[in-house]
Coordinates of C-alpha atoms in Angstrom, one line a residue:
Chain B
G1 CA -25.3 54.7 -5.6
Q2 CA -24.3 51.0 -6.2
N3 CA -27.0 48.5 -7.1
I4 CA -26.1 44.6 -7.6
D5 CA -28.1 41.7 -8.1
Q6 CA -27.9 38.3 -8.4
P7 CA -30.6 35.0 -7.8
T8 CA -30.2 33.9 -4.6
E9 CA -30.4 30.1 -5.0
M10 CA -29.2 27.9 -8.2
T11 CA -29.7 24.7 -8.4
A12 CA -27.9 21.9 -10.7
T13 CA -27.0 18.4 -11.8
E14 CA -23.2 17.4 -11.5
G15 CA -21.8 17.4 -15.4
A16 CA -24.9 19.8 -16.2
I17 CA -23.8 23.4 -16.9
V18 CA -25.1 26.7 -14.8
Q19 CA -25.2 30.6 -15.9
I20 CA -25.2 32.5 -13.6
N21 CA -26.8 36.1 -13.7
C22 CA -25.7 39.4 -12.7
T23 CA -27.2 42.6 -13.3
Y24 CA -25.6 46.1 -11.8
Q25 CA -26.1 49.6 -11.2
T26 CA -22.9 51.5 -10.7
S27 CA -22.6 55.6 -10.8
G28 CA -19.1 54.2 -12.6
F29 CA -17.3 51.3 -13.8
N30 CA -14.0 49.9 -14.2
G31 CA -14.6 46.6 -14.2
L32 CA -16.5 43.4 -12.7
F33 CA -14.9 40.5 -11.1
W34 CA -16.4 37.3 -9.7
Y35 CA -15.3 35.3 -7.2
Q36 CA -16.4 31.9 -5.4
Q37 CA -16.7 31.3 -1.8
H38 CA -17.3 27.9 0.0
A39 CA -19.2 28.8 3.8
G40 CA -17.2 30.0 6.1
E41 CA -13.8 30.6 3.7
A42 CA -12.4 33.7 1.9
P43 CA -13.7 34.4 -1.6
T44 CA -11.5 33.6 -3.9
F45 CA -11.3 35.0 -7.2
L46 CA -12.5 33.5 -10.6
S47 CA -13.0 35.8 -13.5
Y48 CA -12.3 39.5 -14.6
N49 CA -14.3 41.4 -17.2
V50 CA -13.4 45.2 -18.3
L51 CA -14.7 44.5 -21.9
D52 CA -17.3 43.4 -23.5
G53 CA -17.4 40.2 -24.1
L54 CA -16.6 36.9 -23.2
E55 CA -13.4 35.4 -21.2
E56 CA -12.7 31.4 -21.0
K57 CA -11.2 29.8 -18.4
G58 CA -11.2 26.5 -18.1
R59 CA -14.6 25.2 -16.9
F60 CA -15.9 29.0 -16.4
S61 CA -16.3 31.6 -18.5
S62 CA -17.6 35.3 -17.7
F63 CA -19.3 37.4 -20.7
L64 CA -20.3 41.4 -19.5
S65 CA -22.1 43.9 -21.4
R66 CA -21.3 47.1 -20.2
S67 CA -24.3 49.1 -22.3
K68 CA -27.0 47.1 -20.6
G69 CA -25.1 46.5 -17.3
Y70 CA -24.8 42.4 -17.2
S71 CA -22.5 39.9 -16.7
Y72 CA -22.9 35.8 -16.3
L73 CA -20.9 33.0 -15.2
L74 CA -20.6 30.4 -16.9
L75 CA -19.9 27.0 -15.3
K76 CA -19.7 23.4 -17.1
E77 CA -19.0 19.7 -16.6
L78 CA -20.6 21.1 -13.1
Q79 CA -18.8 19.0 -10.1
M80 CA -19.9 18.2 -6.7
K81 CA -17.0 20.7 -5.1
D82 CA -18.4 23.4 -7.6
S83 CA -21.3 23.9 -5.0
A84 CA -20.8 27.1 -3.3
S85 CA -21.4 30.8 -3.3
Y86 CA -20.7 32.5 -6.3
L87 CA -20.1 36.7 -5.9
C88 CA -20.3 39.1 -8.9
A89 CA -18.6 42.6 -7.9
V90 CA -18.2 46.2 -9.4
R91 CA -15.0 48.0 -9.0
D92 CA -16.7 51.1 -9.0
P93 CA -13.9 53.5 -7.7
P94 CA -15.4 56.7 -6.4
S95 CA -11.2 58.2 -7.4
G96 CA -8.6 56.9 -9.7
S97 CA -6.3 55.4 -6.5
A98 CA -9.0 53.2 -4.9
R99 CA -9.5 50.1 -6.5
Q100 CA -12.0 48.0 -4.0
L101 CA -14.9 45.9 -4.6
T102 CA -18.4 46.5 -4.3
F103 CA -19.9 43.0 -4.0
G104 CA -23.8 41.2 -4.8
S105 CA -25.7 39.1 -2.1
G106 CA -24.2 36.5 -4.0
T107 CA -25.8 33.0 -5.3
Q108 CA -25.8 30.0 -4.0
L109 CA -25.2 26.7 -6.4
T110 CA -26.3 23.4 -4.8
V111 CA -25.1 20.6 -7.2
L112 CA -27.2 17.9 -7.0
P113 CA -25.3 14.6 -7.9
Chain N
E1 CA 2.1 30.2 -3.2
P2 CA 1.8 33.8 -1.4
E3 CA -1.4 34.2 0.4
V4 CA -3.1 37.0 2.6
T5 CA -3.2 35.8 6.2
Q6 CA -4.8 36.4 9.4
T7 CA -5.3 36.6 13.4
P8 CA -7.0 35.6 14.9
S9 CA -9.1 32.6 13.7
H10 CA -11.6 33.1 15.7
Q11 CA -11.7 36.0 18.5
V12 CA -14.8 36.2 21.2
T13 CA -14.7 39.7 23.2
Q14 CA -17.6 41.3 25.7
M15 CA -19.3 44.3 24.4
G16 CA -17.1 47.4 25.1
Q17 CA -13.2 45.7 24.5
E18 CA -11.4 46.7 22.2
V19 CA -9.8 44.6 19.7
I20 CA -7.1 44.4 17.0
L21 CA -7.6 42.0 14.5
R22 CA -4.0 42.0 12.9
C23 CA -3.2 40.8 8.9
V24 CA -0.1 40.3 6.5
P25 CA -0.9 40.9 3.1
I26 CA 0.7 39.4 -0.1
S27 CA 4.1 41.2 -0.1
N28 CA 5.1 43.1 -3.0
H29 CA 1.1 44.1 -2.9
L30 CA 0.1 48.2 -2.0
Y31 CA -3.2 48.3 -1.8
F32 CA -4.8 46.9 1.3
Y33 CA -8.4 46.7 2.1
W34 CA -10.9 45.7 5.3
Y35 CA -14.2 43.4 4.5
R36 CA -16.6 42.4 6.7
Q37 CA -19.3 39.6 6.2
I38 CA -22.5 39.2 9.0
L39 CA -23.4 36.1 8.9
G40 CA -25.7 35.4 6.3
Q41 CA -25.0 38.7 4.3
K42 CA -23.0 40.0 1.4
V43 CA -19.3 40.7 1.9
E44 CA -19.7 44.9 2.8
F45 CA -16.6 47.3 1.9
L46 CA -14.8 48.6 5.4
V47 CA -11.7 50.6 4.2
S48 CA -9.0 51.3 1.7
F49 CA -5.7 51.9 2.4
Y50 CA -2.8 53.1 0.4
N51 CA 0.6 55.0 0.7
N52 CA 0.0 54.8 4.6
E53 CA -3.7 56.5 4.4
I54 CA -7.2 55.6 4.1
S55 CA -7.9 55.9 0.8
E56 CA -11.3 55.6 0.8
K57 CA -14.0 53.9 3.4
S58 CA -17.2 53.7 3.7
E59 CA -20.4 54.9 5.8
I60 CA -19.7 51.6 8.3
F61 CA -16.1 52.7 8.9
D62 CA -17.9 55.8 11.8
D63 CA -14.9 56.5 15.0
Q64 CA -15.0 53.3 16.9
F65 CA -13.1 51.4 13.7
S66 CA -9.4 52.4 12.8
V67 CA -6.9 51.0 10.7
E68 CA -3.1 50.5 11.0
R69 CA 0.0 49.8 9.0
P70 CA 2.6 49.7 12.3
D71 CA 6.0 48.0 10.5
G72 CA 6.6 47.4 6.5
S73 CA 3.9 43.3 6.9
N74 CA 1.2 44.5 9.2
F75 CA -2.0 45.7 8.5
T76 CA -4.4 46.2 11.0
L77 CA -7.6 47.2 12.3
K78 CA -9.0 48.2 15.7
I79 CA -12.5 47.9 16.8
R80 CA -12.5 50.8 20.0
S81 CA -15.7 49.7 21.7
T82 CA -17.3 46.7 19.9
K83 CA -21.2 46.2 19.8
L84 CA -23.0 43.1 19.4
E85 CA -23.6 44.8 15.7
D86 CA -19.6 44.1 15.3
S87 CA -20.0 40.3 15.0
A88 CA -19.2 39.1 12.1
M89 CA -16.3 37.6 9.8
Y90 CA -13.5 40.4 9.2
F91 CA -11.7 39.6 5.9
C92 CA -8.5 41.5 5.0
A93 CA -7.6 40.9 1.3
S94 CA -4.9 43.3 -0.8
S95 CA -3.8 44.5 -4.4
F96 CA -0.8 45.3 -6.6
G97 CA -0.2 48.8 -7.5
T98 CA -0.3 48.7 -11.1
G99 CA -0.8 46.3 -13.6
G100 CA -3.3 43.3 -14.2
T101 CA -6.6 43.0 -13.5
G102 CA -6.2 44.1 -9.5
E103 CA -8.0 41.2 -8.1
L104 CA -8.2 41.3 -4.4
F105 CA -6.2 38.6 -2.8
F106 CA -8.6 37.6 0.5
G107 CA -7.4 36.3 4.2
E108 CA -9.1 33.2 5.6
G109 CA -11.1 35.9 7.9
S110 CA -11.0 36.8 11.6
R111 CA -14.3 35.4 12.9
L112 CA -15.5 38.6 15.7
T113 CA -17.9 37.0 18.3
V114 CA -19.2 39.7 20.3
L115 CA -20.6 38.9 24.0

């Protein structure tokens, strides 16, 4: 089975730093993704981790610990436009050819002025 | 920048009717997917398609659902006899076949409302 957990909601202030955690339990693992989804829109790709450690991409960083089944997304210098749902997703293909992702329920981030 | 396009953006249908949702994946991608998102819920995997056949499908993807790649560019999802619980946003996605992160690129979605 697959289980991906992340907080339902978070609130932070413009200019601050926020960390969104994700824990997962999957039968296999072939990468962890973070997506951003604004209300009524498509998910858009933010980051990818397959090895342990930190990946940095501008204001966004993502960390992975495979032994702990844990990842976090770090958002720095928050802007109002960062208010969105952040989706943690794991690639856990039952076979080598499939590349679909299993998504968590998402963390709704509200950035306050 | 290449993108996944979906039509229609919104479709309203009566229960029991057939619906076809259309997608044009990014042209050099080899893997295609359908996901759905019921309002307020998580994005759920329906089916993946590779090399002109279904590679994986979830338990949601029952006999009422089918996918097809009728030509070199379109990828369709058909729901044979819609039910009220099929009301959702349906996202098409595509990804590269090999190399890179293999991230999925999503279309803007087709909102299906079943009355």
